[in-house]
Amino acid sequence: MYRSRPLNREALFNQGIQVDQRRYGPDRQVVDIFYSLKNSTQAAPLMVFVHGGYWQMLDKNNSCSIVGPYVRRGYRVAVMDYNLCPNVTLGHLMEQFRDFIAWIFDYAEHCQSQGISFAGHSAGAHLLAEVLKSPGIITLARARMVSSIIFISGIYDLREIWNLESVNPKNILGITHAQAEALSPILWEYNDVDFWTFTGMHVIVAEHESVTFIEQSRRFAESLRHQGFKTNFKIFKKYDHFDIIEETSDDKSEISQFLRSIDE
């Protein structure tokens, strides 16, 4: 179901990229921080990436294609792991993801980071929506640290997929229909929208996705825009669900050039 492209740590070291490992919780709750000794200071801008895998597979070690181009531009890049279903239910996983949100802002504040960008792919984009509805964690000052939030080929309406055996075999996510509705970002009402005046929301999706993925992305972008977020929606021609994230490793690819343009 999922292709994977393992992290070649030796190749990263050959590029002058260093890795620090940090922990934000027990078990798989670990973050790798990538940076360059040549052009990444502790206060460098921070890119935070959340991998996909239907909340039940993959990890940070095969989810690092986005690292190189950002580090070469002077960023620090945080690639996080999270506990997978069925070891936790999806509801519990989202609670743990809120712990990560608090941790990464604490980290950025400690480093006096010049700013934060977030990106999530597939199920990672679904988790990333929690950033927009975490009262008690996100303050006005923290929201204004965030320059962009990039949702890549995400899942935003769990009602459409929770009962599919290919996605949720034997209910590995541990949710009911009512919980699928409650955990669907496309249905959420977001408070404190005014906090995000200076943050660009980018909902992007590959052309060669299923109709469900494309339409969920379109409707999620419309929901964010309707509620007052500054939101851009884009369909990437020629890409599919996998190469839209895999090709972020190539500085010259269309997706990498788009990501570069966001923060210019």
mmCIF file of C-alpha atoms in Angstrom:
data_model
loop_
_atom_site.group_PDB
_atom_site.id
_atom_site.type_symbol
_atom_site.label_atom_id
_atom_site.label_comp_id
_atom_site.label_asym_id
_atom_site.label_seq_id
_atom_site.Cartn_x
_atom_site.Cartn_y
_atom_site.Cartn_z
ATOM 1 C CA MET A 1 0.000 0.000 0.000
ATOM 2 C CA TYR A 2 2.844 2.384 0.777
ATOM 3 C CA ARG A 3 6.183 2.811 -0.931
ATOM 4 C CA SER A 4 9.004 3.815 1.357
ATOM 5 C CA ARG A 5 12.308 5.559 0.701
ATOM 6 C CA PRO A 6 14.631 4.834 3.650
ATOM 7 C CA LEU A 7 16.752 7.614 5.052
ATOM 8 C CA ASN A 8 20.380 7.267 3.977
ATOM 9 C CA ARG A 9 22.093 8.815 6.986
ATOM 10 C CA GLU A 10 25.526 8.439 5.403
ATOM 11 C CA ALA A 11 24.360 10.484 2.423
ATOM 12 C CA LEU A 12 23.074 13.176 4.760
ATOM 13 C CA PHE A 13 26.386 13.299 6.610
ATOM 14 C CA ASN A 14 28.185 13.536 3.261
ATOM 15 C CA GLN A 15 26.101 16.642 2.580
ATOM 16 C CA GLY A 16 27.229 18.142 5.878
ATOM 17 C CA ILE A 17 23.852 17.509 7.524
ATOM 18 C CA GLN A 18 23.858 16.671 11.227
ATOM 19 C CA VAL A 19 21.097 14.983 13.238
ATOM 20 C CA ASP A 20 20.140 15.486 16.875
ATOM 21 C CA GLN A 21 17.518 13.172 18.379
ATOM 22 C CA ARG A 22 15.093 14.533 20.974
ATOM 23 C CA ARG A 23 12.184 12.954 22.837
ATOM 24 C CA TYR A 24 8.767 14.519 23.472
ATOM 25 C CA GLY A 25 7.147 11.460 25.100
ATOM 26 C CA PRO A 26 7.470 7.676 25.624
ATOM 27 C CA ASP A 27 7.759 4.891 23.047
ATOM 28 C CA ARG A 28 7.934 6.252 19.470
ATOM 29 C CA GLN A 29 7.512 9.886 20.483
ATOM 30 C CA VAL A 30 10.892 10.988 19.143
ATOM 31 C CA VAL A 31 11.992 13.906 16.938
ATOM 32 C CA ASP A 32 15.058 14.109 14.692
ATOM 33 C CA ILE A 33 16.410 17.650 14.241
ATOM 34 C CA PHE A 34 18.464 18.056 11.048
ATOM 35 C CA TYR A 35 20.773 21.002 10.479
ATOM 36 C CA SER A 36 23.989 22.095 8.804
ATOM 37 C CA LEU A 37 27.016 23.224 10.777
ATOM 38 C CA LYS A 38 27.811 25.588 7.900
ATOM 39 C CA ASN A 39 24.554 27.477 7.422
ATOM 40 C CA SER A 40 22.057 26.535 10.172
ATOM 41 C CA THR A 41 22.321 28.445 13.434
ATOM 42 C CA GLN A 42 20.325 27.428 16.497
ATOM 43 C CA ALA A 43 18.012 30.377 15.796
ATOM 44 C CA ALA A 44 17.469 29.340 12.162
ATOM 45 C CA PRO A 45 13.909 29.043 10.871
ATOM 46 C CA LEU A 46 12.375 25.639 11.614
ATOM 47 C CA MET A 47 10.501 23.323 9.233
ATOM 48 C CA VAL A 48 8.439 20.648 10.992
ATOM 49 C CA PHE A 49 7.361 17.593 8.983
ATOM 50 C CA VAL A 50 4.699 15.014 9.923
ATOM 51 C CA HIS A 51 4.762 11.752 7.943
ATOM 52 C CA GLY A 52 1.783 9.761 6.701
ATOM 53 C CA GLY A 53 1.015 6.042 6.618
ATOM 54 C CA TYR A 54 -2.711 5.866 7.509
ATOM 55 C CA TRP A 55 -1.757 6.382 11.191
ATOM 56 C CA GLN A 56 -0.522 2.771 11.283
ATOM 57 C CA MET A 57 2.785 2.538 9.384
ATOM 58 C CA LEU A 58 6.004 4.351 8.376
ATOM 59 C CA ASP A 59 8.338 6.304 10.622
ATOM 60 C CA LYS A 60 10.721 9.247 10.605
ATOM 61 C CA ASN A 61 13.578 7.203 9.139
ATOM 62 C CA ASN A 62 11.833 6.764 5.776
ATOM 63 C CA SER A 63 10.179 10.167 5.779
ATOM 64 C CA CYS A 64 13.085 12.562 5.304
ATOM 65 C CA SER A 65 12.949 13.509 1.621
ATOM 66 C CA ILE A 66 12.003 17.061 2.578
ATOM 67 C CA VAL A 67 15.132 17.529 4.719
ATOM 68 C CA GLY A 68 17.918 18.289 2.232
ATOM 69 C CA PRO A 69 16.470 21.276 0.354
ATOM 70 C CA TYR A 70 15.377 23.029 3.547
ATOM 71 C CA VAL A 71 18.699 22.471 5.331
ATOM 72 C CA ARG A 72 20.538 23.781 2.267
ATOM 73 C CA ARG A 73 18.411 26.926 2.559
ATOM 74 C CA GLY A 74 19.547 27.435 6.154
ATOM 75 C CA TYR A 75 16.615 25.834 8.000
ATOM 76 C CA ARG A 76 16.586 23.351 10.828
ATOM 77 C CA VAL A 77 14.192 20.513 9.975
ATOM 78 C CA ALA A 78 12.279 18.508 12.602
ATOM 79 C CA VAL A 79 10.947 15.114 11.467
ATOM 80 C CA MET A 80 8.819 13.482 14.148
ATOM 81 C CA ASP A 81 7.641 9.988 14.960
ATOM 82 C CA TYR A 82 4.419 9.118 16.727
ATOM 83 C CA ASN A 83 2.831 6.038 18.245
ATOM 84 C CA LEU A 84 0.921 4.020 15.661
ATOM 85 C CA CYS A 85 -2.457 2.323 15.691
ATOM 86 C CA PRO A 86 -3.415 -0.202 17.035
ATOM 87 C CA ASN A 87 -0.933 0.404 19.882
ATOM 88 C CA VAL A 88 -2.968 3.554 20.443
ATOM 89 C CA THR A 89 -6.397 4.519 19.146
ATOM 90 C CA LEU A 90 -6.574 7.374 16.676
ATOM 91 C CA GLY A 91 -8.222 9.526 19.334
ATOM 92 C CA HIS A 92 -5.345 8.875 21.738
ATOM 93 C CA LEU A 93 -2.813 9.498 18.970
ATOM 94 C CA MET A 94 -4.283 12.942 18.361
ATOM 95 C CA GLU A 95 -4.008 13.715 22.081
ATOM 96 C CA GLN A 96 -0.343 12.715 21.929
ATOM 97 C CA PHE A 97 0.108 14.894 18.856
ATOM 98 C CA ARG A 98 -1.041 17.875 20.915
ATOM 99 C CA ASP A 99 1.797 17.037 23.316
ATOM 100 C CA PHE A 100 4.151 17.267 20.338
ATOM 101 C CA ILE A 101 2.734 20.652 19.342
ATOM 102 C CA ALA A 102 3.468 21.990 22.821
ATOM 103 C CA TRP A 103 6.961 20.460 22.716
ATOM 104 C CA ILE A 104 7.920 21.879 19.313
ATOM 105 C CA PHE A 105 6.850 25.399 20.257
ATOM 106 C CA ASP A 106 8.807 25.119 23.505
ATOM 107 C CA TYR A 107 11.811 23.990 21.458
ATOM 108 C CA ALA A 108 11.442 26.854 18.960
ATOM 109 C CA GLU A 109 11.126 29.410 21.747
ATOM 110 C CA HIS A 110 14.169 27.999 23.548
ATOM 111 C CA CYS A 111 16.188 28.229 20.312
ATOM 112 C CA GLN A 112 14.780 31.699 19.574
ATOM 113 C CA SER A 113 13.864 30.389 16.143
ATOM 114 C CA GLN A 114 13.325 32.953 13.412
ATOM 115 C CA GLY A 115 10.025 31.272 12.541
ATOM 116 C CA ILE A 116 8.277 27.959 12.001
ATOM 117 C CA SER A 117 6.768 26.241 8.972
ATOM 118 C CA PHE A 118 4.746 23.033 9.248
ATOM 119 C CA ALA A 119 4.121 20.399 6.572
ATOM 120 C CA GLY A 120 2.248 17.100 6.776
ATOM 121 C CA HIS A 121 1.634 14.421 4.169
ATOM 122 C CA SER A 122 -1.443 12.159 3.977
ATOM 123 C CA ALA A 123 -2.353 11.099 7.537
ATOM 124 C CA GLY A 124 0.303 13.559 8.682
ATOM 125 C CA ALA A 125 -1.709 16.388 7.120
ATOM 126 C CA HIS A 126 -4.732 15.195 9.096
ATOM 127 C CA LEU A 127 -2.763 15.306 12.362
ATOM 128 C CA LEU A 128 -1.340 18.700 11.451
ATOM 129 C CA ALA A 129 -4.794 20.294 11.514
ATOM 130 C CA GLU A 130 -4.576 19.973 15.323
ATOM 131 C CA VAL A 131 -2.207 22.949 15.285
ATOM 132 C CA LEU A 132 -5.189 25.140 14.413
ATOM 133 C CA LYS A 133 -7.363 23.993 17.315
ATOM 134 C CA SER A 134 -5.140 23.589 20.349
ATOM 135 C CA PRO A 135 -6.368 26.095 22.954
ATOM 136 C CA GLY A 136 -4.005 26.427 25.858
ATOM 137 C CA ILE A 137 -1.051 25.561 23.593
ATOM 138 C CA ILE A 138 -1.280 28.086 20.756
ATOM 139 C CA THR A 139 -1.099 31.687 21.893
ATOM 140 C CA LEU A 140 -1.188 34.750 19.676
ATOM 141 C CA ALA A 141 2.594 35.037 19.983
ATOM 142 C CA ARG A 142 3.064 31.407 18.979
ATOM 143 C CA ALA A 143 0.703 31.637 16.013
ATOM 144 C CA ARG A 144 2.646 34.632 14.754
ATOM 145 C CA MET A 145 5.818 32.545 14.749
ATOM 146 C CA VAL A 146 4.261 30.330 12.037
ATOM 147 C CA SER A 147 4.829 31.525 8.480
ATOM 148 C CA SER A 148 3.118 28.642 6.683
ATOM 149 C CA ILE A 149 1.219 25.402 7.228
ATOM 150 C CA ILE A 150 1.312 23.021 4.256
ATOM 151 C CA PHE A 151 -1.226 20.198 3.993
ATOM 152 C CA ILE A 152 -0.054 17.691 1.354
ATOM 153 C CA SER A 153 -2.534 15.124 -0.069
ATOM 154 C CA GLY A 154 -4.258 14.810 3.280
ATOM 155 C CA ILE A 155 -7.265 13.007 4.733
ATOM 156 C CA TYR A 156 -9.731 15.433 6.291
ATOM 157 C CA ASP A 157 -13.062 13.578 6.438
ATOM 158 C CA LEU A 158 -12.747 10.239 8.211
ATOM 159 C CA ARG A 159 -16.438 9.453 7.675
ATOM 160 C CA GLU A 160 -15.575 8.526 4.093
ATOM 161 C CA ILE A 161 -12.763 6.103 4.883
ATOM 162 C CA TRP A 162 -13.088 4.740 8.436
ATOM 163 C CA ASN A 163 -15.138 1.690 7.373
ATOM 164 C CA LEU A 164 -12.925 0.776 4.380
ATOM 165 C CA GLU A 165 -11.017 -2.441 4.993
ATOM 166 C CA SER A 166 -8.098 -1.172 2.886
ATOM 167 C CA VAL A 167 -7.672 1.839 5.199
ATOM 168 C CA ASN A 168 -8.936 0.594 8.565
ATOM 169 C CA PRO A 169 -8.641 -3.228 8.591
ATOM 170 C CA LYS A 170 -10.517 -4.747 11.521
ATOM 171 C CA ASN A 171 -10.897 -1.196 12.848
ATOM 172 C CA ILE A 172 -7.188 -0.862 13.576
ATOM 173 C CA LEU A 173 -7.817 2.845 14.260
ATOM 174 C CA GLY A 174 -10.135 1.987 17.139
ATOM 175 C CA ILE A 175 -12.897 4.447 16.264
ATOM 176 C CA THR A 176 -16.673 4.476 15.840
ATOM 177 C CA HIS A 177 -18.613 6.370 13.202
ATOM 178 C CA ALA A 178 -19.302 9.118 15.755
ATOM 179 C CA GLN A 179 -15.598 9.354 16.562
ATOM 180 C CA ALA A 180 -14.733 9.435 12.863
ATOM 181 C CA GLU A 181 -16.968 12.477 12.583
ATOM 182 C CA ALA A 182 -15.467 14.148 15.665
ATOM 183 C CA LEU A 183 -11.921 13.529 14.394
ATOM 184 C CA SER A 184 -12.538 15.006 10.916
ATOM 185 C CA PRO A 185 -10.842 18.415 10.467
ATOM 186 C CA ILE A 186 -13.169 19.278 7.606
ATOM 187 C CA LEU A 187 -16.029 19.471 10.149
ATOM 188 C CA TRP A 188 -14.237 21.407 12.880
ATOM 189 C CA GLU A 189 -15.059 24.944 13.889
ATOM 190 C CA TYR A 190 -11.805 26.760 14.492
ATOM 191 C CA ASN A 191 -11.483 29.375 17.213
ATOM 192 C CA ASP A 192 -8.903 32.164 17.387
ATOM 193 C CA VAL A 193 -8.758 32.480 13.585
ATOM 194 C CA ASP A 194 -7.504 36.037 14.068
ATOM 195 C CA PHE A 195 -4.323 34.595 15.585
ATOM 196 C CA TRP A 196 -3.349 33.291 12.140
ATOM 197 C CA THR A 197 -3.543 36.527 10.132
ATOM 198 C CA PHE A 198 0.089 36.286 9.068
ATOM 199 C CA THR A 199 0.160 32.536 8.366
ATOM 200 C CA GLY A 200 -0.380 31.126 4.880
ATOM 201 C CA MET A 201 -2.405 27.899 4.723
ATOM 202 C CA HIS A 202 -1.557 25.773 1.679
ATOM 203 C CA VAL A 203 -3.746 22.780 0.851
ATOM 204 C CA ILE A 204 -2.141 20.894 -2.021
ATOM 205 C CA VAL A 205 -2.956 17.572 -3.642
ATOM 206 C CA ALA A 206 -1.581 15.425 -6.473
ATOM 207 C CA GLU A 207 -3.438 15.202 -9.771
ATOM 208 C CA HIS A 208 -3.233 11.399 -9.818
ATOM 209 C CA GLU A 209 -4.956 10.865 -6.481
ATOM 210 C CA SER A 210 -8.327 9.242 -6.002
ATOM 211 C CA VAL A 211 -11.354 11.477 -6.441
ATOM 212 C CA THR A 212 -11.875 11.185 -2.670
ATOM 213 C CA PHE A 213 -8.452 12.625 -1.847
ATOM 214 C CA ILE A 214 -8.782 15.484 -4.338
ATOM 215 C CA GLU A 215 -12.279 16.451 -3.260
ATOM 216 C CA GLN A 216 -11.446 16.231 0.450
ATOM 217 C CA SER A 217 -8.521 18.597 -0.116
ATOM 218 C CA ARG A 218 -10.702 20.986 -2.086
ATOM 219 C CA ARG A 219 -13.443 20.965 0.557
ATOM 220 C CA PHE A 220 -10.953 21.335 3.413
ATOM 221 C CA ALA A 221 -9.422 24.389 1.711
ATOM 222 C CA GLU A 222 -12.909 25.839 1.249
ATOM 223 C CA SER A 223 -13.707 25.216 4.937
ATOM 224 C CA LEU A 224 -10.539 26.984 6.076
ATOM 225 C CA ARG A 225 -11.139 29.889 3.705
ATOM 226 C CA HIS A 226 -14.780 30.194 4.781
ATOM 227 C CA GLN A 227 -13.724 30.417 8.428
ATOM 228 C CA GLY A 228 -11.286 33.229 7.680
ATOM 229 C CA PHE A 229 -7.899 31.592 7.149
ATOM 230 C CA LYS A 230 -5.674 32.864 4.340
ATOM 231 C CA THR A 231 -5.789 29.675 2.262
ATOM 232 C CA ASN A 232 -4.340 28.558 -1.067
ATOM 233 C CA PHE A 233 -5.502 25.399 -2.873
ATOM 234 C CA LYS A 234 -3.448 23.797 -5.636
ATOM 235 C CA ILE A 235 -3.571 20.572 -7.643
ATOM 236 C CA PHE A 236 -0.102 19.437 -8.757
ATOM 237 C CA LYS A 237 -0.141 18.087 -12.291
ATOM 238 C CA LYS A 238 1.603 14.770 -13.080
ATOM 239 C CA TYR A 239 2.187 13.858 -9.417
ATOM 240 C CA ASP A 240 0.663 10.940 -7.498
ATOM 241 C CA HIS A 241 0.200 10.385 -3.763
ATOM 242 C CA PHE A 242 3.797 9.254 -3.284
ATOM 243 C CA ASP A 243 6.018 11.237 -5.619
ATOM 244 C CA ILE A 244 4.490 14.543 -4.485
ATOM 245 C CA ILE A 245 6.382 14.021 -1.219
ATOM 246 C CA GLU A 246 9.307 11.935 -2.528
ATOM 247 C CA GLU A 247 10.287 14.615 -5.049
ATOM 248 C CA THR A 248 10.675 17.206 -2.306
ATOM 249 C CA SER A 249 14.231 15.797 -2.077
ATOM 250 C CA ASP A 250 15.058 17.352 -5.469
ATOM 251 C CA ASP A 251 15.749 21.103 -5.303
ATOM 252 C CA LYS A 252 14.703 21.452 -8.955
ATOM 253 C CA SER A 253 11.393 19.571 -8.800
ATOM 254 C CA GLU A 254 8.122 21.435 -9.181
ATOM 255 C CA ILE A 255 7.062 20.623 -5.615
ATOM 256 C CA SER A 256 10.385 21.832 -4.154
ATOM 257 C CA GLN A 257 10.207 25.056 -6.152
ATOM 258 C CA PHE A 258 6.672 25.603 -4.871
ATOM 259 C CA LEU A 259 7.763 25.061 -1.258
ATOM 260 C CA ARG A 260 10.647 27.473 -1.762
ATOM 261 C CA SER A 261 8.278 30.130 -3.166
ATOM 262 C CA ILE A 262 6.060 30.006 -0.071
ATOM 263 C CA ASP A 263 8.679 31.506 2.209
ATOM 264 C CA GLU A 264 10.346 33.868 -0.228
#
